[in-house]
Amino acid sequence: MPGEIMGRHDFHAAHACSPGSDYMIDRDPSTADERSERVRTLEHKGTPASIRTLTIRDVARLAGVSPITVSRVINHPELVMERTRDAVRLVIDQTGYVPNMLAGALSSARSRLVAAIVPSVTNLIFLETVQALTDRLRGAGYQTFFGFSGYPGTREDELILAALSRRPDGIFLTGVRHARKTRERLLAARVPIVETWDLTKAPLDMLVGFSHERVGAVVATRLLQLGYKRFYVVTADDERALRRRRAFESTLRRHGITDVQAVEVPAPSTFALGREAMAHLLSTGFHSGVIFCSSDTLAHGVLTEAQSRRLAVPGRVSIVGFGDLEYAAHTAPALSTVRIDRVGIGVRAADALLASMSGEPARDKVIDLGFEFVERGTTCQQ
Amino acid sequence: MPGEIMGRHDFHAAHACSPGSDYMIDRDPSTADERSERVRTLEHKGTPASIRTLTIRDVARLAGVSPITVSRVINHPELVMERTRDAVRLVIDQTGYVPNMLAGALSSARSRLVAAIVPSVTNLIFLETVQALTDRLRGAGYQTFFGFSGYPGTREDELILAALSRRPDGIFLTGVRHARKTRERLLAARVPIVETWDLTKAPLDMLVGFSHERVGAVVATRLLQLGYKRFYVVTADDERALRRRRAFESTLRRHGITDVQAVEVPAPSTFALGREAMAHLLSTGFHSGVIFCSSDTLAHGVLTEAQSRRLAVPGRVSIVGFGDLEYAAHTAPALSTVRIDRVGIGVRAADALLASMSGEPARDKVIDLGFEFVERGTTCQQ
DNA sequence: CTGAAAGCGCTAACAC
DNA sequence: GTGTTAGCGCTTTCAG
């Protein structure tokens, strides 16, 4: 009785299909008795097949082929005759067999996994990059898994170790500053790496980013050009933000402006911190000027506080953010900002990794995507 | 010469430490010659150790113990004598050995991986849940990896298959509606599962959510109570959103209100779609009333459009969103919304999974976290 | 085009 | 407390 022979309900309790036809694979010339025997062999170390996860051998037996053929049907179907392929696929469908990629990866030394280290999911600025990256990689058959480095007490080295222990085929990093030990580990792993969101002269491998120094300098230069006289900074206590600030200030200094008041707030930036920072500026003598903020979120808070104090924007206060977040543009049309190609970073990084993982000799090891100063309501009226 | 004996630079090119002392592990009573021999044994199938990733056996040899002892030092250090432990750890440190969890997982049938299927990273409403989930799981030694189901053309079944093929120890799902085949696969995997963000009478396993029907009903009831007479709906074309809408409308119907105009927009919700929806309402005769939107994002767009048309809020228009996004609260203080315990869902789901993965008999298979109608500027003045 | 043999790197189970 | 043996489930050779 075919149903019994195949132990259908043992393999996959919820599976239902009309009896008889399902397993009548024409490639399999064995008698019912032989197949019945095969099913008995599915018993394994005393564990009946019914409560064991199916393996490639189970599928192979049921399809009357060898395990390697099943493996080929899954990974290189073009190497297998159509007849055989269909037979195997039928069994896979009907048993609900799920390949074990842990075993596959171990055996082939290819995990089809890419590790992405990003500061946080909740920081909106990285969202589209993450999405673009995952999308693109998935299209090429890779899964992306994340490590979040932005929480206090999360050491990058630990994350990298955790990531490497899954033997990813590629690594995406946010930032270019890593502890020496981390760099060593990364290099020792001999895995394609793409650092992003910054530039450096000594990348670990590939690099897709933009210059934070140049951001600070460009914003300062442009604001001077627009005629602003009084400059302020509201910045999160974040490595890259501080480098933007430093470049901003030193550019101004080169133009004789040395009294740039700065408010530093703890990372991560929030709307509330922006409000507080503005309140602080006002309480310490702010009268008018342009405020360079380290993120749109902070800028949004600054703007809101300014408006709630009835300061004319941009008459009295002009505000520059960073990141060009969608929501900020909708919310605060009077906010200037620095636009980063967030999607581009994800796409380029994915492409770089994919090329490298497939053994291509990388053409551009370093891609500078630049940025754009988006002026909204920063005509100087002061 | 010790440096040569240990082939330091072969193991870990960037590693630098004073020669001699490093590998002088007192547990290892072998002579220099013997160790030199061991290093030669690291050559493996013609591949010199120097360009091979270190394995547990390499560490074992260098520490003068057996592989299983190294394994224990890593996974169950309490089972190993302190002396031995230190010796092994020293070698691990100095060689930069990174355990291969692929192999470990295969062997122990525990991947220490949790798969999370969420609609998207870019949908702000899931962010905190995702963060809370990952945080909590990481604290317990689990890594979380994501599948994003929200993109058009992404079939949940494929994601589940991809996830299961990594043999996760637990699964986090967003939503309770799954294709029959998906349910079967999930059940067949015999893995702890927690469905979230909804309720159902037939959960696959564990469940942490709230009732979308009740959301619609509660909002409708409360708005009636406040005295509103004219009701509108702006909703994304999303399964759960549509169920909230249906409940909203049928509650109103029970109170004799049958003319609820609805604007349906394609998912995912955006600010721009909200504006368009409001424009559409206005062009089709909207005069005044309360608008129930399927998300804060949409509501924000609706609000902005209304304000740009100089409609008094809440005098002429009152708007109810969904989700209680931070940014919306800051941006649109006149927006009522439905607050979901987004962090709570992540935390409870993580706890449920952790309990189940550690073999505890779950106490609460189903947790209804409820929700809260947050009224901001919905005093009826119409 | 298909198969047999031999591991991938680790750990469970059982000795000692 | 530590070691030995025997796989986990798959894929890479290399035969045929």
Short mmCIF file of N, CA, C and O in Angstrom, two decimals, chain A residues 247-326:
data_model
loop_
_atom_site.label_atom_id
_atom_site.label_comp_id
_atom_site.label_asym_id
_atom_site.label_seq_id
_atom_site.Cartn_x
_atom_site.Cartn_y
_atom_site.Cartn_z
N ALA A 247 36.35 69.87 11.03
CA ALA A 247 36.64 70.43 9.71
C ALA A 247 35.85 71.72 9.50
O ALA A 247 36.34 72.69 8.91
N PHE A 248 34.62 71.72 9.99
CA PHE A 248 33.77 72.91 9.90
C PHE A 248 34.45 74.07 10.61
O PHE A 248 34.64 75.15 10.04
N GLU A 249 34.86 73.83 11.82
CA GLU A 249 35.47 74.88 12.61
C GLU A 249 36.81 75.34 12.05
O GLU A 249 37.11 76.54 12.03
N SER A 250 37.58 74.39 11.56
CA SER A 250 38.91 74.83 11.11
C SER A 250 38.81 75.58 9.79
O SER A 250 39.62 76.47 9.52
N THR A 251 37.80 75.25 9.00
CA THR A 251 37.59 76.04 7.78
C THR A 251 37.21 77.47 8.15
O THR A 251 37.71 78.44 7.57
N LEU A 252 36.33 77.59 9.13
CA LEU A 252 35.92 78.93 9.56
C LEU A 252 37.11 79.70 10.12
O LEU A 252 37.29 80.89 9.86
N ARG A 253 37.91 78.99 10.86
CA ARG A 253 39.06 79.63 11.47
C ARG A 253 39.98 80.22 10.41
O ARG A 253 40.50 81.30 10.54
N ARG A 254 40.11 79.44 9.32
CA ARG A 254 40.94 79.93 8.24
C ARG A 254 40.38 81.23 7.64
O ARG A 254 41.07 81.96 6.96
N HIS A 255 39.13 81.47 7.91
CA HIS A 255 38.52 82.72 7.44
C HIS A 255 38.35 83.72 8.58
O HIS A 255 37.51 84.61 8.51
N GLY A 256 39.10 83.49 9.61
CA GLY A 256 39.11 84.46 10.69
C GLY A 256 38.01 84.32 11.73
O GLY A 256 37.89 85.14 12.63
N ILE A 257 37.22 83.27 11.59
CA ILE A 257 36.15 83.11 12.58
C ILE A 257 36.55 82.08 13.62
O ILE A 257 36.74 80.90 13.30
N THR A 258 36.69 82.55 14.82
CA THR A 258 37.21 81.65 15.83
C THR A 258 36.23 81.39 16.97
O THR A 258 36.40 80.48 17.75
N ASP A 259 35.18 82.18 17.03
CA ASP A 259 34.27 82.03 18.16
C ASP A 259 33.03 81.23 17.76
O ASP A 259 31.94 81.75 17.62
N VAL A 260 33.24 79.95 17.54
CA VAL A 260 32.11 79.08 17.19
C VAL A 260 31.65 78.34 18.44
O VAL A 260 32.35 77.45 18.94
N GLN A 261 30.51 78.70 18.92
CA GLN A 261 30.03 78.02 20.12
C GLN A 261 29.48 76.65 19.75
O GLN A 261 28.74 76.51 18.77
N ALA A 262 29.85 75.64 20.50
CA ALA A 262 29.39 74.29 20.18
C ALA A 262 28.68 73.67 21.38
O ALA A 262 29.10 73.83 22.51
N VAL A 263 27.60 72.97 21.07
CA VAL A 263 26.92 72.20 22.11
C VAL A 263 27.10 70.74 21.76
O VAL A 263 26.77 70.32 20.64
N GLU A 264 27.63 69.99 22.68
CA GLU A 264 27.86 68.58 22.42
C GLU A 264 26.86 67.76 23.23
O GLU A 264 26.71 67.97 24.43
N VAL A 265 26.16 66.86 22.56
CA VAL A 265 25.20 66.02 23.27
C VAL A 265 25.61 64.57 23.13
O VAL A 265 26.28 64.20 22.17
N PRO A 266 25.21 63.75 24.07
CA PRO A 266 25.58 62.34 23.97
C PRO A 266 24.88 61.66 22.81
O PRO A 266 23.72 61.96 22.51
N ALA A 267 25.57 60.75 22.12
CA ALA A 267 24.94 59.96 21.07
C ALA A 267 24.07 58.91 21.76
O ALA A 267 24.35 58.53 22.90
N PRO A 268 23.00 58.40 21.17
CA PRO A 268 22.53 58.76 19.84
C PRO A 268 21.69 60.03 19.86
O PRO A 268 21.06 60.36 20.87
N SER A 269 21.68 60.71 18.75
CA SER A 269 20.91 61.94 18.61
C SER A 269 19.42 61.66 18.77
O SER A 269 18.92 60.65 18.30
N THR A 270 18.76 62.59 19.42
CA THR A 270 17.30 62.51 19.46
C THR A 270 16.73 63.90 19.26
O THR A 270 17.42 64.91 19.41
N PHE A 271 15.48 63.91 18.93
CA PHE A 271 14.74 65.14 18.78
C PHE A 271 14.82 65.97 20.07
O PHE A 271 15.10 67.17 20.05
N ALA A 272 14.61 65.30 21.17
CA ALA A 272 14.61 66.00 22.46
C ALA A 272 15.95 66.64 22.75
O ALA A 272 16.02 67.78 23.25
N LEU A 273 17.03 65.95 22.44
CA LEU A 273 18.35 66.53 22.65
C LEU A 273 18.55 67.78 21.80
O LEU A 273 19.20 68.74 22.22
N GLY A 274 17.97 67.75 20.61
CA GLY A 274 18.05 68.93 19.75
C GLY A 274 17.37 70.12 20.39
O GLY A 274 17.90 71.24 20.43
N ARG A 275 16.20 69.88 20.92
CA ARG A 275 15.46 70.97 21.58
C ARG A 275 16.28 71.51 22.75
O ARG A 275 16.45 72.71 22.91
N GLU A 276 16.77 70.59 23.54
CA GLU A 276 17.57 71.01 24.70
C GLU A 276 18.78 71.82 24.28
O GLU A 276 19.13 72.83 24.91
N ALA A 277 19.43 71.36 23.23
CA ALA A 277 20.63 72.07 22.78
C ALA A 277 20.29 73.50 22.38
O ALA A 277 21.00 74.45 22.73
N MET A 278 19.18 73.66 21.68
CA MET A 278 18.78 74.99 21.26
C MET A 278 18.44 75.85 22.47
O MET A 278 18.81 77.02 22.55
N ALA A 279 17.75 75.23 23.41
CA ALA A 279 17.41 75.95 24.63
C ALA A 279 18.69 76.42 25.32
O ALA A 279 18.80 77.56 25.79
N HIS A 280 19.67 75.54 25.31
CA HIS A 280 20.93 75.87 25.94
C HIS A 280 21.60 77.05 25.23
O HIS A 280 22.08 78.00 25.87
N LEU A 281 21.61 77.00 23.91
CA LEU A 281 22.21 78.09 23.14
C LEU A 281 21.54 79.41 23.49
O LEU A 281 22.18 80.44 23.70
N LEU A 282 20.21 79.35 23.56
CA LEU A 282 19.47 80.58 23.84
C LEU A 282 19.77 81.10 25.23
O LEU A 282 19.88 82.31 25.45
N SER A 283 19.94 80.17 26.15
CA SER A 283 20.18 80.61 27.52
C SER A 283 21.61 81.13 27.69
O SER A 283 21.95 81.72 28.70
N THR A 284 22.46 80.86 26.70
CA THR A 284 23.84 81.35 26.82
C THR A 284 24.12 82.44 25.78
O THR A 284 25.24 82.55 25.28
N GLY A 285 23.09 83.15 25.43
CA GLY A 285 23.32 84.36 24.65
C GLY A 285 23.13 84.29 23.14
O GLY A 285 23.46 85.23 22.43
N PHE A 286 22.61 83.19 22.65
CA PHE A 286 22.39 83.12 21.21
C PHE A 286 21.44 84.23 20.77
O PHE A 286 20.39 84.43 21.37
N HIS A 287 21.83 84.93 19.73
CA HIS A 287 20.93 85.95 19.22
C HIS A 287 20.47 85.62 17.81
O HIS A 287 19.28 85.58 17.52
N SER A 288 21.43 85.37 16.93
CA SER A 288 21.08 84.96 15.58
C SER A 288 22.30 84.27 14.98
O SER A 288 23.41 84.41 15.49
N GLY A 289 22.06 83.52 13.91
CA GLY A 289 23.18 82.83 13.29
C GLY A 289 22.75 81.53 12.64
O GLY A 289 21.56 81.21 12.59
N VAL A 290 23.74 80.79 12.15
CA VAL A 290 23.45 79.51 11.51
C VAL A 290 24.01 78.39 12.38
O VAL A 290 25.11 78.50 12.93
N ILE A 291 23.22 77.33 12.50
CA ILE A 291 23.60 76.24 13.39
C ILE A 291 23.83 74.97 12.58
O ILE A 291 22.94 74.48 11.90
N PHE A 292 25.03 74.44 12.68
CA PHE A 292 25.38 73.20 11.97
C PHE A 292 25.18 72.03 12.92
O PHE A 292 25.86 71.91 13.93
N CYS A 293 24.22 71.18 12.59
CA CYS A 293 23.89 70.06 13.48
C CYS A 293 24.45 68.76 12.90
O CYS A 293 24.58 68.61 11.69
N SER A 294 24.72 67.81 13.76
CA SER A 294 25.35 66.59 13.28
C SER A 294 24.37 65.58 12.73
O SER A 294 24.77 64.53 12.23
N SER A 295 23.07 65.88 12.82
CA SER A 295 22.09 64.98 12.19
C SER A 295 20.80 65.73 11.96
O SER A 295 20.53 66.75 12.60
N ASP A 296 19.99 65.21 11.06
CA ASP A 296 18.69 65.82 10.81
C ASP A 296 17.79 65.75 12.03
O ASP A 296 17.00 66.63 12.30
N THR A 297 17.93 64.68 12.77
CA THR A 297 17.11 64.49 13.96
C THR A 297 17.37 65.62 14.96
O THR A 297 16.44 66.25 15.48
N LEU A 298 18.63 65.85 15.21
CA LEU A 298 19.04 66.92 16.10
C LEU A 298 18.56 68.26 15.53
O LEU A 298 17.99 69.11 16.24
N ALA A 299 18.76 68.46 14.25
CA ALA A 299 18.39 69.71 13.58
C ALA A 299 16.89 69.95 13.71
O ALA A 299 16.43 71.07 13.94
N HIS A 300 16.14 68.87 13.59
CA HIS A 300 14.69 68.96 13.72
C HIS A 300 14.30 69.45 15.10
O HIS A 300 13.43 70.31 15.27
N GLY A 301 14.97 68.92 16.10
CA GLY A 301 14.71 69.36 17.47
C GLY A 301 15.09 70.82 17.66
O GLY A 301 14.35 71.61 18.26
N VAL A 302 16.24 71.20 17.13
CA VAL A 302 16.71 72.58 17.22
C VAL A 302 15.69 73.52 16.58
O VAL A 302 15.29 74.54 17.15
N LEU A 303 15.25 73.13 15.40
CA LEU A 303 14.29 73.93 14.67
C LEU A 303 12.99 74.11 15.45
O LEU A 303 12.45 75.21 15.58
N THR A 304 12.51 73.00 15.98
CA THR A 304 11.25 73.04 16.71
C THR A 304 11.35 73.97 17.92
O THR A 304 10.46 74.78 18.19
N GLU A 305 12.45 73.85 18.63
CA GLU A 305 12.64 74.69 19.80
C GLU A 305 12.71 76.17 19.39
O GLU A 305 12.09 77.03 20.02
N ALA A 306 13.43 76.41 18.31
CA ALA A 306 13.56 77.79 17.83
C ALA A 306 12.18 78.36 17.48
O ALA A 306 11.84 79.49 17.85
N GLN A 307 11.41 77.53 16.79
CA GLN A 307 10.09 77.99 16.39
C GLN A 307 9.19 78.22 17.59
O GLN A 307 8.41 79.17 17.63
N SER A 308 9.30 77.33 18.56
CA SER A 308 8.44 77.47 19.73
C SER A 308 8.82 78.73 20.52
O SER A 308 8.04 79.25 21.30
N ARG A 309 10.05 79.21 20.31
CA ARG A 309 10.46 80.46 20.97
C ARG A 309 10.20 81.67 20.05
O ARG A 309 10.70 82.75 20.30
N ARG A 310 9.56 81.38 18.95
CA ARG A 310 9.19 82.44 18.01
C ARG A 310 10.38 83.15 17.37
O ARG A 310 10.35 84.33 17.09
N LEU A 311 11.44 82.40 17.17
CA LEU A 311 12.56 82.96 16.43
C LEU A 311 12.27 82.78 14.95
O LEU A 311 11.88 81.69 14.52
N ALA A 312 12.50 83.79 14.17
CA ALA A 312 12.23 83.68 12.74
C ALA A 312 13.24 82.73 12.09
O ALA A 312 14.44 82.82 12.32
N VAL A 313 12.72 81.80 11.31
CA VAL A 313 13.56 80.88 10.55
C VAL A 313 13.28 81.10 9.07
O VAL A 313 12.11 81.03 8.67
N PRO A 314 14.22 81.44 8.27
CA PRO A 314 15.63 81.57 8.57
C PRO A 314 16.07 83.00 8.92
O PRO A 314 17.27 83.25 8.92
N GLY A 315 15.14 83.86 9.23
CA GLY A 315 15.53 85.24 9.53
C GLY A 315 16.55 85.34 10.65
O GLY A 315 17.63 85.90 10.48
N ARG A 316 16.23 84.75 11.77
CA ARG A 316 17.14 84.81 12.91
C ARG A 316 18.04 83.59 13.00
O ARG A 316 19.22 83.69 13.34
N VAL A 317 17.45 82.45 12.73
CA VAL A 317 18.21 81.20 12.82
C VAL A 317 18.14 80.45 11.51
O VAL A 317 17.05 80.28 10.96
N SER A 318 19.26 80.00 11.03
CA SER A 318 19.26 79.05 9.92
C SER A 318 19.84 77.75 10.47
O SER A 318 20.71 77.78 11.35
N ILE A 319 19.33 76.65 9.96
CA ILE A 319 19.75 75.37 10.52
C ILE A 319 20.19 74.43 9.42
O ILE A 319 19.51 74.30 8.39
N VAL A 320 21.30 73.79 9.65
CA VAL A 320 21.80 72.79 8.70
C VAL A 320 21.87 71.44 9.41
O VAL A 320 22.43 71.35 10.49
N GLY A 321 21.28 70.45 8.79
CA GLY A 321 21.32 69.12 9.38
C GLY A 321 22.31 68.23 8.65
O GLY A 321 23.21 68.71 7.98
N PHE A 322 22.11 66.95 8.79
CA PHE A 322 22.99 66.02 8.09
C PHE A 322 22.24 64.71 7.86
O PHE A 322 21.65 64.15 8.79
N GLY A 323 22.24 64.26 6.62
CA GLY A 323 21.66 62.96 6.33
C GLY A 323 20.55 63.00 5.31
O GLY A 323 20.33 62.07 4.58
N ASP A 324 19.82 64.11 5.28
CA ASP A 324 18.69 64.23 4.38
C ASP A 324 17.66 63.13 4.57
O ASP A 324 17.30 62.41 3.64
N LEU A 325 17.19 62.99 5.78
CA LEU A 325 16.15 62.02 6.07
C LEU A 325 14.83 62.48 5.45
O LEU A 325 14.47 63.65 5.53
N GLU A 326 14.13 61.53 4.89
CA GLU A 326 12.82 61.80 4.29
C GLU A 326 11.92 62.61 5.21
O GLU A 326 11.37 63.64 4.87
#
